[in-house]
Coordinates of C-alpha atoms in Angstrom, one line a residue:
M371 CA 0.0 0.0 0.0
A372 CA 2.8 2.4 0.9
A373 CA 4.5 1.7 -2.5
L374 CA 1.2 2.5 -4.3
I375 CA 0.9 5.8 -2.5
G376 CA 4.5 6.7 -3.2
A377 CA 4.2 5.9 -6.9
A378 CA 1.0 7.9 -7.1
L379 CA 2.6 10.9 -5.4
L380 CA 5.4 11.0 -7.9
A381 CA 3.0 10.9 -10.8
A382 CA 0.4 13.4 -9.5
A383 CA 1.6 15.6 -6.8
P384 CA 2.6 19.2 -7.4
A385 CA 6.2 20.2 -6.9
R386 CA 7.2 21.2 -3.3
G387 CA 6.4 24.9 -2.8
Q388 CA 4.1 25.0 -5.8
A389 CA 0.6 26.3 -5.0
P390 CA -2.3 24.0 -5.8
P391 CA -4.0 24.8 -9.1
P392 CA -7.2 26.8 -8.8
V393 CA -10.7 25.4 -8.8
G394 CA -11.7 24.5 -12.3
T395 CA -14.6 25.8 -14.3
D396 CA -16.7 22.8 -13.4
N397 CA -16.4 23.8 -9.7
V398 CA -14.4 20.7 -8.8
P399 CA -11.5 21.7 -6.4
A400 CA -8.1 20.7 -7.7
A401 CA -7.5 19.2 -4.2
C402 CA -9.8 16.3 -5.2
T403 CA -7.4 15.1 -7.9
V404 CA -6.2 11.5 -7.6
P405 CA -4.3 9.3 -10.0
D406 CA -6.3 7.2 -12.4
E407 CA -5.3 4.0 -10.6
L408 CA -6.9 5.2 -7.4
R409 CA -10.0 6.5 -9.1
D410 CA -10.7 3.2 -10.9
L411 CA -13.3 1.0 -9.2
G412 CA -11.8 -2.1 -10.8
R413 CA -15.1 -3.7 -12.0
P414 CA -18.1 -2.8 -14.1
L415 CA -21.6 -1.8 -13.0
P416 CA -23.6 -3.7 -15.6
R417 CA -27.1 -2.9 -14.3
M418 CA -26.4 0.9 -14.2
A419 CA -24.7 0.8 -17.6
G420 CA -27.7 -0.9 -19.1
L421 CA -30.1 1.5 -17.6
L422 CA -28.0 4.5 -18.7
Q423 CA -27.9 3.1 -22.3
E424 CA -31.6 2.7 -22.3
K425 CA -32.1 6.2 -20.8
R426 CA -34.0 4.8 -17.9
P427 CA -34.1 6.3 -14.4
I428 CA -31.4 5.0 -12.0
R429 CA -31.9 4.6 -8.2
I430 CA -28.8 4.5 -6.0
L431 CA -28.9 3.5 -2.4
A432 CA -26.0 5.0 -0.3
I433 CA -25.9 3.0 2.9
G434 CA -23.5 3.0 5.8
S435 CA -22.5 4.8 9.0
S436 CA -21.5 8.4 9.7
T437 CA -19.6 8.9 6.5
T438 CA -22.8 8.3 4.6
A439 CA -24.9 10.2 7.0
G440 CA -22.5 13.2 6.6
A441 CA -21.1 13.6 10.2
G442 CA -18.7 16.6 10.1
A443 CA -20.4 18.3 7.2
S444 CA -21.9 21.8 7.7
S445 CA -25.3 20.7 6.4
P446 CA -27.0 17.5 5.1
S447 CA -26.6 18.9 1.5
H448 CA -22.9 18.7 1.9
A449 CA -22.8 14.9 2.7
Y450 CA -21.4 12.8 -0.1
P451 CA -24.6 11.2 -1.4
P452 CA -26.2 14.5 -2.6
R453 CA -22.9 15.7 -4.0
L454 CA -22.5 12.4 -5.8
K455 CA -25.9 13.0 -7.5
A456 CA -24.7 16.4 -8.7
A457 CA -21.4 15.0 -9.9
L458 CA -23.0 12.1 -11.8
E459 CA -25.5 14.6 -13.5
R460 CA -22.5 16.7 -14.6
L461 CA -20.4 13.7 -15.8
L462 CA -23.3 11.8 -17.4
P463 CA -25.5 14.5 -19.1
G464 CA -29.1 13.4 -19.4
I465 CA -28.9 10.8 -16.6
A466 CA -32.0 10.6 -14.4
V467 CA -30.6 9.6 -11.1
T468 CA -31.9 9.5 -7.5
V469 CA -29.4 9.0 -4.7
R470 CA -30.9 8.0 -1.4
N471 CA -28.9 8.8 1.8
N472 CA -29.4 5.9 4.2
G473 CA -26.6 6.5 6.6
V474 CA -26.8 6.1 10.3
G475 CA -23.8 7.2 12.4
G476 CA -22.1 4.7 14.7
E477 CA -23.3 1.5 13.1
V478 CA -21.2 -1.6 12.7
A479 CA -21.7 -3.7 9.5
S480 CA -24.1 -6.2 11.0
T481 CA -26.5 -3.4 12.0
T482 CA -26.3 -1.8 8.6
L483 CA -26.9 -5.1 7.0
A484 CA -30.2 -5.5 8.8
R485 CA -31.3 -2.1 7.5
M486 CA -30.0 -2.9 4.1
R487 CA -32.3 -6.0 3.9
V488 CA -35.3 -3.7 4.4
S489 CA -34.1 -0.9 2.2
V490 CA -33.3 -3.1 -0.7
E491 CA -36.7 -4.8 -0.5
E492 CA -38.8 -1.7 0.0
W493 CA -37.0 0.9 -2.1
Q494 CA -35.7 -1.5 -4.8
P495 CA -32.5 0.4 -5.9
D496 CA -30.5 -0.4 -8.9
V497 CA -27.1 0.3 -7.3
V498 CA -26.0 -0.1 -3.7
L499 CA -23.0 1.9 -2.3
W500 CA -22.0 0.2 1.0
Q501 CA -19.6 2.2 3.1
L502 CA -18.3 0.0 6.0
G503 CA -15.5 -1.2 8.2
T504 CA -14.5 1.8 10.3
N505 CA -16.7 1.2 13.3
D506 CA -16.2 -2.6 13.3
A507 CA -12.4 -2.0 13.4
L508 CA -12.7 0.5 16.3
R509 CA -15.2 -1.4 18.4
G510 CA -13.3 -4.7 18.6
I511 CA -15.3 -6.7 16.0
T512 CA -13.0 -9.5 14.8
P513 CA -12.0 -9.3 11.1
Q514 CA -13.4 -12.8 10.7
A515 CA -16.9 -11.8 12.0
F516 CA -16.8 -8.7 9.9
T517 CA -15.9 -10.5 6.8
Q518 CA -18.8 -13.0 7.3
V519 CA -21.3 -10.1 7.6
L520 CA -19.8 -8.5 4.5
R521 CA -20.2 -11.7 2.5
E522 CA -23.9 -12.0 3.6
G523 CA -24.5 -8.4 2.4
V524 CA -22.8 -9.1 -0.9
E525 CA -25.0 -12.2 -1.4
L526 CA -28.1 -10.2 -0.5
V527 CA -27.4 -7.6 -3.2
Q528 CA -26.0 -9.9 -5.9
R529 CA -28.9 -12.3 -5.5
R530 CA -31.2 -9.5 -6.6
G531 CA -29.1 -8.7 -9.7
L532 CA -28.1 -5.2 -8.4
D533 CA -24.8 -3.4 -8.7
L534 CA -22.8 -3.2 -5.5
V535 CA -19.9 -0.8 -4.9
L536 CA -17.9 -1.3 -1.6
I537 CA -16.4 1.8 0.1
D538 CA -13.7 1.0 2.6
P539 CA -12.8 2.9 5.8
Q540 CA -11.4 6.4 6.0
S541 CA -7.9 7.3 7.1
F542 CA -7.4 9.5 10.1
P543 CA -4.4 10.5 12.3
G544 CA -5.8 9.0 15.5
I545 CA -5.7 5.4 14.4
R546 CA -4.3 3.5 17.4
D547 CA -3.6 0.1 15.9
A548 CA -2.9 0.8 12.2
D549 CA -2.1 -2.9 11.5
R550 CA -5.4 -4.1 12.8
Y551 CA -7.3 -1.3 11.0
E552 CA -5.6 -2.3 7.7
D553 CA -6.8 -5.9 8.3
F554 CA -10.3 -4.6 7.7
V555 CA -9.2 -2.6 4.7
E556 CA -7.5 -5.6 3.2
G557 CA -10.5 -7.9 4.1
I558 CA -12.8 -5.7 2.1
A559 CA -10.4 -5.6 -0.9
A560 CA -10.2 -9.4 -0.7
V561 CA -13.9 -9.9 -0.8
A562 CA -14.3 -7.3 -3.6
A563 CA -11.7 -9.2 -5.7
E564 CA -13.2 -12.6 -5.0
K565 CA -16.8 -11.5 -5.8
R566 CA -15.6 -9.3 -8.7
L567 CA -17.1 -6.1 -7.1
P568 CA -16.3 -2.5 -7.7
L569 CA -14.3 -1.0 -4.8
M570 CA -13.7 2.6 -3.8
R571 CA -10.3 2.5 -2.0
R572 CA -11.1 5.4 0.2
Y573 CA -8.4 4.5 2.8
T574 CA -5.6 4.6 0.2
I575 CA -7.1 7.7 -1.5
M576 CA -7.2 9.6 1.8
R577 CA -3.6 8.5 2.6
F578 CA -2.6 9.9 -0.8
W579 CA -4.2 13.3 0.0
Q580 CA -2.5 13.3 3.4
A581 CA 0.9 12.5 1.9
L582 CA 0.9 15.4 -0.6
P583 CA 3.7 17.9 -0.2
Q584 CA 0.9 20.5 0.5
P585 CA -1.9 18.4 2.0
V586 CA -5.4 20.0 2.1
L587 CA -7.4 19.4 5.2
M588 CA -10.2 16.9 4.4
L589 CA -11.2 16.1 8.0
S590 CA -13.5 18.1 10.3
A591 CA -12.5 19.5 13.7
D592 CA -12.8 16.1 15.4
G593 CA -9.9 14.8 13.3
F594 CA -12.0 11.8 12.4
H595 CA -15.0 12.6 10.2
M596 CA -14.7 14.3 6.8
N597 CA -15.4 18.0 6.3
D598 CA -17.3 19.6 3.5
L599 CA -14.3 19.5 1.2
G600 CA -13.6 15.9 2.1
Y601 CA -17.1 14.8 1.3
Q602 CA -17.1 16.7 -2.0
C603 CA -13.8 15.1 -3.0
M604 CA -15.1 11.7 -2.0
A605 CA -18.2 12.2 -4.2
E606 CA -16.1 13.5 -7.1
V607 CA -13.7 10.6 -7.1
L608 CA -16.5 8.1 -6.7
A609 CA -18.6 9.7 -9.5
G610 CA -15.5 9.7 -11.8
G611 CA -14.9 6.0 -11.1
I612 CA -18.6 5.2 -11.7
A613 CA -18.8 7.3 -14.9
R614 CA -15.8 5.6 -16.4
R615 CA -17.1 2.1 -15.7
V616 CA -20.7 2.7 -17.0
T617 CA -19.5 4.3 -20.2
A618 CA -16.7 1.8 -21.0
A619 CA -16.9 0.1 -24.4
D620 CA -16.5 -3.3 -22.8

């Protein structure tokens, strides 16, 4: 992971002492930039791609804990789900997309899974974005128990023929046991690879931002949750990854 971040920094970081470029005309802060290899979700979203090609409405369920709910943001409109909707509408002109914010702060994956069963059944989304892992790692859930819950959630969504994107934990300075925390990050990546799922590598992306010669603050005052810029950048990177995958020729 450290080698990946180092290589990405060499490829994308501004020279030391050089000011970050200004915000672009599309209102995307330059601070949100990441190398292509970190933006790539790794796998296609076939259901969303098909609906987009047919010009049909797309329903996206964003589910998870405080990152999804928007803890640390100045208002609910600055959480990542509404910003994702705006970014997708900009990147995919003509798309009819609804993004539902189903985040509840403090949840571990097993609690989110129980809600996801209900939401998937009642709301019938086309795409599920599942942000998970942080609270399990911090509350002493074993990696094995966490992975079992993750697999159950994957089966739930795939059995219904929906697209599923996994979003792994955030990076923050106060991590007490980084090795254990990374066990959860790696566990999510392993399940994503095994089940051929798209994965947003938020942990590695945030470490990339933190390692820039002139890092931009992406965390709120608590040093744990993301701030408005962090959520905007998260939404922009995720939207870029989704747009590439749903418009790819293959």
